[in-house]
Every structure is written in C-alpha cells, then in structure tokens.
Amino acid sequence: MSITELNISPVGRVEGDLDVKVYIDNGKVTRAHTQAAMFRGFEKIMEGKDPQSGLIVTPRICGICGGSHLYCASSALDTAWGTKLTPNALLLRAIGQASETLQSIPRWFYAIFATDLANKKYADKPLYKEVVKRWSAYVGETFQVGLTASGLPVQIYALFGGQWPHSSYMVPGGVMCAPTLKDITRAHAILTQFKNDWLEPVWLGCSIERYMEIKTWDDMLDWVDENESQKNSDLGLLIRAGIEFGLDKFGQGVGKFLATGTYLHKDMYNNPTIEGRNAALISSSGFFDGENYHEFDHMKISEHVKHSWYKDQEDGLHPWDEPLPTPTKSQTLHDSNFDEKYSWSKAPRYDGHAAEAGPLARVIMNANPANKDHQIQDPLFGDIMKKLGPSVFTRVLARVHEAPRIYKFIEQWLSEIDLDGEFYIKPVEKDGKGFGATEAARGALAHWIEIKDGVIKNYQVMAPTTWNVGPQDGDDNPGPIETALLGTSIEDPSDPVEVGIVARSFDSCLVCTVHAHDAESGVELSRFKL
C-alpha cells in the first residue's frame, strides 16, 4: 500500500496557528511534523523598553493564559531587582494563577477535547450515545453546564486583578491591590458556586474530600464503581468511555516530562532568588526521564533552530544567550521542505532531551517521593504511569484531576490573607538578569530578562506549547507531539479525528479545518472539519 500524506491545517479549536503533516502507511502514522504557522515576536516589541514593559505586553501574548505571563514577568523582575514579597503578595499571586488554571479545566475539556469523543468513529461503542448526549458541542447537556461554570473562577481573578484577561496587578515587589473583607467574602461565594454548579454534582458525583482520597489506579476504578452517582458523573463517564474507546492505547509521546512548578509558599519566598525558587514551590518543579526524578535547573534549558524559521543563531543556546528573534522566509505546510526549516516554533530541550510539558508533567512531579511537607504529595499518577503509561487518556485524566486540589488551594489561600498586612514593597531598580516561571494551565512557562542601562536588552519567552509543538532539534530528533503521533491508527483518512485527539490532548489550542491531499499530485481530495 502506498504512503498517504495528510496536510492538516489548522489543528486546534481556539487559534488557527498549528498545522500538522502526517504520513500514513498501512493505516498508521509513520512520520509526523508539527508546524507553528504564525510569527509573533513579542520579544522584539520589548527591546529597548522600560523593564516593566513585560507587565503590560506579555499578558497580551495569550487571551487564556495572560495571568500566567504576568506571573512570569513580575517574577523575572523580582529576581533581577532583588525585591521583597510579603505573604499577602504571594497569596494573591497564587490565587490569581490558580483561578486562571481552574477556569481552563472545564473550558478545555468540553470545548476543546470531549467533543471529539462524539465523532462517528466511536458510534459502535456502547457508551457512545451517552457521550453524544452529554458532550456534543453546544447542545450536549453537560457541555453547556461546564462551559458556563468555567466563567466563574476568572471572576475571582478579576476581583483582585481588576480585570481578566490582560490584567497587570502583579508587579515586582508584590501586587497592586488591597482587598477588603467584602472582596474576600465575594471570592468565597463565587468559588462555592463553582463547586455547587459543576464540580461536585456534575463532574465528581461526590464531595471533593471523597475524591481526594484516591491514591492509586485501583482506587480510581473502585471509586467509579462505588455508587451510581460517581459512575454516572462526567469524570466517571470519561474513565469508562476513555478505556472503552481505547484512548489509553495511543499518543504516548517522548516519555520525558518537565515542570517548572508554581505557587510559591507565602512564608518561603519573601526574598526572591532563582536559587531559592525550587524549595519554595508548592506544586514542585522537576524533570522526569521516565525512570528517575531530577531537580529542575533552568540553566539546562536550551533552544534549537535548525528546523525553525530563524537565522543568525546557533543551536542549543540558553535563553539568556539567545539573540532576539531574527525571522527568515517561511512556507506553507504544503510547500515546506521538512528536511530544512519548517516551523516558527523553536525546539526547546532540557539537558538535551525533548520533554513534554503540561498537567501530566505536573502530576508526575506531585508523585515525587522526595517532595517536602509543604509541597503536593499525591502518589496517584506515579502509580498510573507504572500501570498504564503515558497516553491520550492519561494526559486528559491528569488535566481534570487537578480541579479539586486547585479548588481547595484557593479556598485555603483566601482564608490566609491578612487584610491589615502589606501587599507591596517598592523595589530598587537596577541592571541585571532575571528568571521567572510558573505552570500555565497547559504547562511550563518561563520568561528570561536582561536589563542594561535601565532598559530591556534581551527578553525571551518559552511557553508550554513551544515545548510540545516544537519541531525537530539540531540532531533531527522530533518534538513531543511529533513523537506522540507516531504509530497512531487512522481509521478513515478522509476524517482523521485521531490526529486531532492526540494534538488536542496536549491542549494545542488551535482551530480546525483539515485538507487531505493526494501524496503524489498534491491535489486536494476533500475538506472537512473535526
């Protein structure tokens, strides 16, 4: 059988900037290339600007993760300027970060991922009718409930940040707000509504406390069968349908995971330094090579551009050593030569390895037996990785598993704010280098800044999507999504929903129209939407 090529453009459902080319032989993907189809260059915008420009510019990089960019921009200046942060400032930054991540969980699950399970590919499965009834786009019973509830957590963010998205309330030295008791009470009420409208009755079918007792994969399966409420919850249905539909059988990826960690403890990072960050994290950082955990060191991060549309840059440079973007001519997916440059994304590597960033990386770090008392200690995904391994199913389960824990964190941090305490300490500006990082909903996000003569000399942003959709590196090793697509069975090349499922399990966040072309002539065979 001849090899069939599919040019899929775009793949995501939010922004149409990710394209994928796959080669199919005997019904399976044998080669895959991801292409970031848009040049952004936010770093160039900030060249020569005031160091605090990042607080205004970088939240505009993304309309969904703007708060995460603000978190990184303020943290990078904290380390460059040697600021002091009060417990209140660290709590309000953590509440903002957690609220943004919490809103993204139901929004991503229903609007981006679950609707794929209503594809006719699964029509012969016993649970298909129930999946269609609940999760069909726009008309599904719980699709609407989940999407509506997803708007609640960002109301909490807006209470303290003044607005969401694109707030600038986090600044070097603290936060630009001083909440009242009314604000705290209102935030508690919004959080409770999120729990009562969706999290407990629709998603879990039980209390948050009962769900958080689950420590192993066997516990999880027992929890599903414990009663009808849990079995018929949306999470119960995801677990049953996910296994029945075979989501645990494909989309494995590179098997190496990176998390930069987030939520700095209110009493452990009052004098911010890059060296002191790992120990102060509540959601721990680290690199997992498939067998062992390694301490996170941002100096082991590098970027490759052999297959990226940039010039005047060596491969394997640390972000502080990289030049500002120097774009070169790009091509469309159909015209690209994949032995040469083919993406606007660079190829990040950690200690030389491609690494998956995202919720699965985070929950793997939570299972690290070396985590300290103040850090999350959750062995569940350590056990799941041993029994199931990485896959589309494991990746999706990791994302939704975070919701109850984040809810409890926000509830706790709201109760710890000292309304009579300080929220901001004015820093002294100076030249230097800074590094700030967090975990956006999609994974590891980091900013690097160099300040010289009072202005920005260099600014580099590395997003979780860069880690996941990055092209081949200098040694032609593929990136995480390129690897995850290998071996995927394509049942119907005229409707390759499996490619979308793999890419969207990483939350690749882009819109979807697929064009199928004859491998030899390049003639478009059909056009369809996933």
XYZ file of C-alpha atoms in Angstrom:
530
model
C 0.000 0.000 0.000
C 1.346 3.455 -0.880
C 2.128 6.060 1.740
C -0.583 8.674 2.129
C 0.232 12.224 3.199
C -2.215 14.388 5.120
C -1.706 18.127 5.495
C -3.881 19.195 8.420
C -4.325 22.931 8.764
C -5.231 24.085 11.315
C -5.474 21.503 14.124
C -6.630 23.425 17.184
C -10.027 24.841 18.102
C -9.124 28.208 19.607
C -6.420 29.700 17.382
C -5.626 28.505 13.874
C -1.866 28.538 14.079
C -0.829 24.882 14.387
C -0.528 22.721 11.272
C 0.370 19.049 11.143
C 1.648 16.863 8.300
C 1.422 13.107 8.734
C 2.487 10.213 6.530
C 0.250 7.141 6.762
C 1.377 3.640 5.824
C -0.950 0.655 6.235
C -3.332 2.765 8.282
C -0.742 4.052 10.792
C 1.200 7.277 11.122
C 4.850 6.587 10.322
C 6.163 10.166 10.263
C 4.773 13.457 11.579
C 5.736 17.119 11.522
C 4.205 19.966 13.509
C 4.286 23.490 12.118
C 3.658 26.647 14.131
C 2.268 28.806 11.350
C 2.497 32.304 12.828
C 5.406 34.532 13.803
C 4.753 36.513 16.971
C 7.949 38.229 18.114
C 6.722 39.745 21.364
C 10.343 39.745 22.484
C 11.221 42.211 19.720
C 8.480 44.559 20.928
C 10.171 44.891 24.308
C 13.708 45.539 23.077
C 14.941 48.871 24.473
C 11.784 49.427 26.528
C 11.368 50.068 30.267
C 11.935 46.796 32.213
C 8.323 46.888 33.448
C 7.009 46.752 29.860
C 6.718 42.990 30.263
C 3.936 43.533 32.799
C 1.823 45.213 30.118
C 2.942 43.492 26.911
C 3.353 39.814 27.817
C -0.189 39.270 29.242
C -1.371 40.081 25.688
C 0.532 37.062 24.336
C -2.461 34.874 25.187
C -6.112 35.610 25.964
C -6.414 32.442 28.046
C -3.083 32.358 29.899
C -2.405 36.112 30.213
C -2.281 35.869 34.009
C 0.421 33.217 33.743
C 2.576 35.508 31.588
C 2.062 38.301 34.113
C 3.148 35.922 36.878
C 6.369 35.162 34.969
C 7.071 38.797 34.006
C 6.767 40.038 37.596
C 8.786 37.078 38.911
C 11.607 37.718 36.413
C 11.897 41.296 37.669
C 11.705 40.116 41.299
C 14.869 38.090 40.765
C 16.632 40.728 38.646
C 15.945 43.540 41.130
C 16.109 41.518 44.360
C 12.660 42.577 45.605
C 10.918 41.676 48.831
C 7.498 39.989 48.746
C 5.019 39.903 51.615
C 2.910 36.817 52.410
C -0.164 38.687 51.150
C 1.504 39.348 47.792
C 2.470 35.697 47.338
C -1.048 34.562 48.316
C -2.776 36.908 45.871
C -0.444 35.940 43.034
C -1.120 32.262 43.765
C -4.893 32.850 43.884
C -4.752 34.577 40.503
C -2.663 31.829 38.934
C -4.850 29.078 40.394
C -8.102 30.790 39.346
C -6.906 31.078 35.758
C -5.907 27.405 35.680
C -9.185 26.286 37.288
C -11.309 28.063 34.685
C -9.357 26.381 31.928
C -10.143 22.821 33.044
C -13.890 22.591 32.201
C -13.464 25.011 29.287
C -10.743 22.883 27.704
C -12.421 19.558 28.469
C -15.819 20.341 26.993
C -14.977 22.865 24.253
C -11.644 21.515 23.026
C -11.350 17.811 23.820
C -14.511 15.888 24.741
C -16.470 16.805 21.642
C -14.064 14.596 19.639
C -15.449 11.575 21.503
C -18.835 12.315 19.901
C -17.256 11.648 16.477
C -18.929 8.878 14.462
C -15.693 6.877 14.728
C -16.952 5.640 18.106
C -20.583 5.046 17.053
C -20.346 1.282 17.633
C -19.269 1.698 21.271
C -21.894 1.063 23.996
C -21.196 4.401 25.732
C -21.312 6.442 22.510
C -24.939 7.557 22.872
C -24.327 8.811 26.411
C -21.182 10.673 25.297
C -23.078 12.346 22.451
C -25.945 13.240 24.772
C -23.650 14.987 27.248
C -20.604 16.258 25.351
C -21.728 17.165 21.831
C -20.574 20.681 21.032
C -23.054 23.375 22.123
C -26.043 21.030 22.520
C -24.628 18.485 24.982
C -26.338 18.510 28.382
C -23.190 18.966 30.467
C -21.241 20.776 27.723
C -23.372 23.798 28.474
C -23.133 23.417 32.268
C -19.345 23.034 32.177
C -18.778 25.973 29.834
C -20.985 28.209 31.958
C -19.200 27.204 35.169
C -15.794 27.876 33.598
C -16.541 31.592 33.679
C -16.725 31.668 37.479
C -13.066 31.287 38.606
C -11.915 34.230 36.491
C -14.428 36.393 38.344
C -12.236 35.755 41.390
C -9.180 36.778 39.362
C -10.937 39.984 38.289
C -11.830 40.846 41.896
C -8.143 41.167 42.740
C -6.659 41.859 39.289
C -9.188 44.490 38.238
C -9.959 42.548 35.050
C -9.407 39.240 33.286
C -7.811 38.672 30.842
C -4.882 41.067 30.398
C -4.573 42.299 33.984
C -1.321 43.858 35.255
C -1.935 43.630 39.010
C 1.158 41.531 39.751
C 4.221 43.793 39.856
C 7.814 43.409 41.087
C 7.570 43.807 44.848
C 4.032 42.486 45.217
C 0.549 43.198 43.894
C -1.351 46.390 43.051
C -4.465 45.681 45.099
C -5.531 45.742 48.729
C -8.678 43.638 49.035
C -11.396 44.273 51.584
C -13.386 41.776 53.609
C -16.163 42.225 51.049
C -13.793 41.117 48.268
C -12.741 38.008 50.190
C -16.343 37.131 51.012
C -17.350 37.597 47.385
C -14.477 35.376 46.208
C -15.560 32.605 48.611
C -19.133 32.872 47.287
C -18.015 32.591 43.639
C -15.826 29.607 44.471
C -18.705 27.891 46.261
C -20.975 28.464 43.285
C -18.379 26.796 41.011
C -18.401 23.785 43.325
C -22.192 23.613 43.643
C -23.000 24.237 39.972
C -20.481 21.869 38.391
C -17.510 20.464 40.296
C -19.314 18.203 42.769
C -22.756 17.405 41.239
C -21.764 17.172 37.563
C -18.071 16.393 37.432
C -17.357 14.239 40.508
C -20.726 12.970 41.705
C -19.278 13.147 45.221
C -17.607 15.558 47.615
C -14.181 16.974 46.827
C -12.903 15.374 50.017
C -14.037 11.883 48.926
C -12.382 12.237 45.529
C -9.086 13.370 47.018
C -8.830 10.121 48.991
C -7.908 8.315 45.730
C -4.219 7.330 45.786
C -3.848 4.535 43.189
C -5.301 3.470 39.828
C -7.132 0.611 41.574
C -8.615 3.190 43.989
C -9.786 5.166 40.981
C -11.506 2.162 39.415
C -13.121 1.287 42.767
C -14.288 4.922 43.096
C -16.044 4.687 39.713
C -17.961 1.579 40.793
C -18.634 2.778 44.340
C -22.092 4.160 43.547
C -24.261 5.308 40.636
C -23.569 8.997 41.305
C -19.828 8.598 40.778
C -20.189 6.095 37.941
C -22.529 8.420 36.056
C -20.632 11.618 36.807
C -18.799 13.206 33.884
C -15.478 12.048 35.342
C -16.881 8.536 35.774
C -18.029 8.592 32.150
C -14.640 9.887 30.965
C -12.871 6.999 32.685
C -15.305 4.358 31.389
C -15.554 5.745 27.862
C -11.853 6.593 27.690
C -10.922 2.956 28.297
C -13.744 1.617 26.097
C -12.755 3.927 23.202
C -9.083 2.931 23.540
C -7.690 6.378 24.434
C -5.127 4.597 26.612
C -3.616 2.905 23.540
C -2.142 5.818 21.585
C -0.496 9.241 21.872
C 2.304 8.138 24.213
C 4.851 10.882 23.372
C 8.510 11.182 24.314
C 8.110 9.716 27.825
C 10.105 12.534 29.444
C 8.426 15.310 31.403
C 9.303 18.813 32.580
C 7.535 21.058 35.099
C 8.788 24.451 36.217
C 6.409 24.331 39.208
C 4.181 27.031 40.665
C 2.501 28.524 43.765
C 5.318 29.946 45.894
C 4.745 29.449 49.624
C 3.736 32.655 51.390
C 6.486 32.345 54.034
C 9.294 30.803 51.957
C 9.904 33.188 49.071
C 9.846 36.605 50.711
C 13.339 37.371 49.334
C 13.068 36.021 45.773
C 16.106 34.369 44.202
C 16.411 31.962 41.301
C 18.363 29.571 43.512
C 15.714 29.582 46.255
C 12.702 29.059 43.996
C 12.575 25.233 43.828
C 12.433 24.829 47.607
C 9.623 27.383 47.989
C 7.282 25.842 45.388
C 4.043 24.182 46.485
C 3.490 22.465 43.110
C 7.010 21.152 42.654
C 9.302 21.547 39.657
C 11.453 18.826 38.130
C 12.447 16.676 35.181
C 11.296 13.036 34.981
C 13.248 10.938 32.468
C 10.808 8.021 32.546
C 12.635 6.315 35.392
C 14.063 8.913 37.741
C 13.338 12.399 39.036
C 15.874 15.215 38.594
C 15.957 18.637 40.246
C 14.917 21.441 37.901
C 17.714 23.761 36.781
C 16.743 26.435 34.258
C 20.372 26.585 33.070
C 19.861 23.117 31.489
C 17.248 24.555 29.086
C 18.312 25.282 25.523
C 16.616 26.011 22.208
C 17.353 24.695 18.723
C 16.559 26.486 15.456
C 17.906 24.134 12.781
C 14.301 23.453 11.676
C 12.863 26.853 12.689
C 12.497 29.974 10.539
C 15.202 31.929 12.366
C 18.725 32.875 11.366
C 21.856 34.289 12.992
C 21.583 31.878 15.918
C 23.480 28.770 16.981
C 21.663 25.643 18.097
C 21.462 24.757 21.766
C 21.708 28.211 23.330
C 20.324 29.010 26.773
C 17.617 31.733 26.558
C 19.877 34.322 28.229
C 22.393 33.721 25.405
C 19.897 33.729 22.543
C 19.607 36.761 20.283
C 16.258 38.443 19.816
C 14.246 36.719 17.036
C 15.708 37.088 13.542
C 12.987 35.699 11.263
C 13.654 34.292 7.832
C 11.277 33.367 4.990
C 8.536 30.861 5.858
C 6.478 28.470 3.697
C 3.015 26.990 3.831
C 2.569 23.475 5.157
C 2.156 22.111 1.641
C 5.298 23.818 0.330
C 7.582 23.168 3.314
C 10.720 21.072 2.993
C 10.737 19.146 6.252
C 14.418 18.323 5.935
C 15.056 22.066 6.292
C 13.319 24.787 8.308
C 9.555 24.244 8.698
C 8.170 25.986 11.815
C 8.059 29.308 13.646
C 8.411 27.373 16.892
C 11.887 26.756 18.205
C 12.743 23.326 19.642
C 13.341 23.555 23.416
C 15.361 20.829 25.077
C 16.101 20.048 28.733
C 19.578 18.654 29.276
C 19.472 17.699 25.610
C 16.102 15.899 25.764
C 12.727 16.695 24.235
C 10.285 16.892 27.141
C 6.501 17.033 27.449
C 5.155 19.976 29.418
C 1.643 20.142 30.847
C -0.668 18.735 33.509
C 0.710 15.199 33.139
C 4.197 16.518 33.896
C 2.818 18.375 36.952
C 1.008 15.392 38.472
C 4.075 13.205 37.887
C 6.108 15.738 39.904
C 3.418 15.602 42.615
C 4.199 11.881 42.941
C 7.908 12.506 43.560
C 8.648 10.779 46.892
C 11.257 13.485 47.634
C 8.638 16.256 47.812
C 8.775 18.242 51.045
C 5.994 18.638 53.617
C 4.745 21.932 52.152
C 4.670 20.519 48.614
C 1.904 18.486 46.983
C 2.314 14.796 47.787
C -0.027 12.838 45.548
C 1.143 9.337 44.509
C -1.757 8.687 42.094
C -0.017 9.414 38.804
C 3.168 7.695 39.879
C 1.022 4.556 40.075
C -0.922 5.307 36.869
C 2.303 5.813 34.912
C 3.561 2.406 36.090
C 0.292 0.631 35.229
C -0.938 2.478 32.127
C 1.959 4.637 30.964
C 1.537 7.907 29.075
C -1.271 8.173 26.506
C -4.091 10.437 25.416
C -6.180 9.041 28.292
C -3.501 9.556 30.954
C -2.842 13.089 29.715
C -6.535 14.050 29.819
C -7.066 12.417 33.215
C -4.122 14.423 34.595
C -5.672 17.707 33.447
C -9.058 17.109 35.043
C -7.574 15.547 38.193
C -6.214 18.952 39.162
C -9.588 20.690 39.604
C -10.484 19.540 43.152
C -6.990 20.266 44.510
C -6.840 23.740 42.974
C -10.275 24.470 44.425
C -9.048 23.574 47.918
C -5.905 25.682 47.479
C -7.867 28.801 46.536
C -10.222 28.251 49.465
C -7.253 27.931 51.844
C -5.291 30.910 50.476
C -8.328 33.206 50.651
C -8.599 32.411 54.359
C -4.903 33.229 54.945
C -4.918 36.820 53.618
C -4.152 39.382 56.318
C -6.332 42.374 55.429
C -4.253 44.635 57.674
C -0.929 43.464 56.224
C 1.252 44.811 53.387
C 0.683 43.924 49.741
C 3.539 45.820 48.044
C 7.094 46.894 48.874
C 8.595 49.306 46.338
C 11.773 47.779 44.832
C 15.009 49.485 43.794
C 15.533 49.228 40.040
C 18.921 48.068 38.750
C 20.561 46.319 35.812
C 20.884 42.526 35.805
C 19.396 39.255 34.673
C 16.142 37.679 35.869
C 14.197 34.438 35.515
C 10.514 33.913 36.264
C 8.441 30.781 35.773
C 5.101 29.230 36.568
C 2.769 26.493 35.402
C 0.174 27.841 32.997
C -2.850 25.603 32.525
C -1.034 23.982 29.585
C 2.282 23.569 31.397
C 5.736 25.028 31.962
C 6.010 28.743 31.161
C 9.137 30.844 31.709
C 10.474 34.339 30.984
C 14.106 35.440 30.933
C 15.099 39.116 31.035
C 18.382 41.023 30.755
C 18.392 44.696 31.769
C 21.242 47.003 30.746
C 21.448 50.779 31.165
C 17.945 50.776 32.633
C 16.198 49.220 29.620
C 15.473 45.729 28.293
C 18.463 44.397 26.357
C 17.038 40.886 25.867
C 13.723 39.187 26.671
C 12.906 35.548 25.956
C 9.593 33.724 26.458
C 9.261 29.932 26.430
C 5.651 28.696 26.537
C 4.368 25.163 27.197
C 3.145 24.979 23.611
C 6.715 25.661 22.453
C 7.878 22.603 24.379
C 5.080 20.418 22.972
C 4.749 21.543 19.334
C 8.420 22.264 18.774
C 9.940 20.776 15.584
C 12.984 18.527 15.281
C 16.120 19.695 17.076
C 19.679 20.080 15.815
C 20.102 16.285 15.730
C 16.770 15.840 13.884
C 15.072 14.326 16.944
C 11.306 15.006 16.831
C 9.321 17.055 19.332
C 6.705 15.688 21.782
C 3.578 15.929 19.572
C 5.514 14.730 16.515
C 6.537 11.678 18.557
C 3.076 11.174 20.066
C 1.523 10.919 16.609
C 3.815 8.072 15.520
C 2.021 4.734 15.395
C -1.447 6.286 15.639
C -4.012 4.296 13.657
C -6.048 6.399 11.220
C -9.316 4.601 10.605
C -10.619 6.964 7.917
C -8.070 9.226 6.131
C -10.971 11.411 4.996
C -11.782 12.098 8.664
C -8.518 11.696 10.651
C -10.030 12.568 14.021
C -7.289 10.587 15.760
C -4.691 13.215 14.789
C -6.823 15.918 16.369
C -7.361 13.844 19.519
C -3.608 13.406 20.036
C -2.788 17.068 19.368
C -5.676 18.361 21.456
C -4.789 16.102 24.407
C -1.776 18.460 24.720
C -4.221 21.418 24.583
C -2.619 22.675 21.403
C -5.374 25.269 21.402
C -5.987 25.946 17.683
C -8.864 25.892 15.205
C -9.650 23.009 12.890
C -10.150 22.596 9.208
C -8.463 19.646 7.544
C -7.329 19.411 3.944
C -6.473 15.976 2.513
C -4.120 15.857 -0.479
C -3.021 13.152 -2.842
C 0.518 12.167 -1.881
C 1.945 12.495 -5.379
C -0.057 15.202 -7.125
C -0.784 17.429 -4.139
C -4.401 17.787 -5.336
C -6.871 18.469 -2.569
C -9.118 15.425 -2.142
C -11.589 16.781 0.383
C -12.087 19.439 3.014
C -13.788 18.810 6.326
C -13.988 19.947 9.934
C -13.066 17.925 13.007
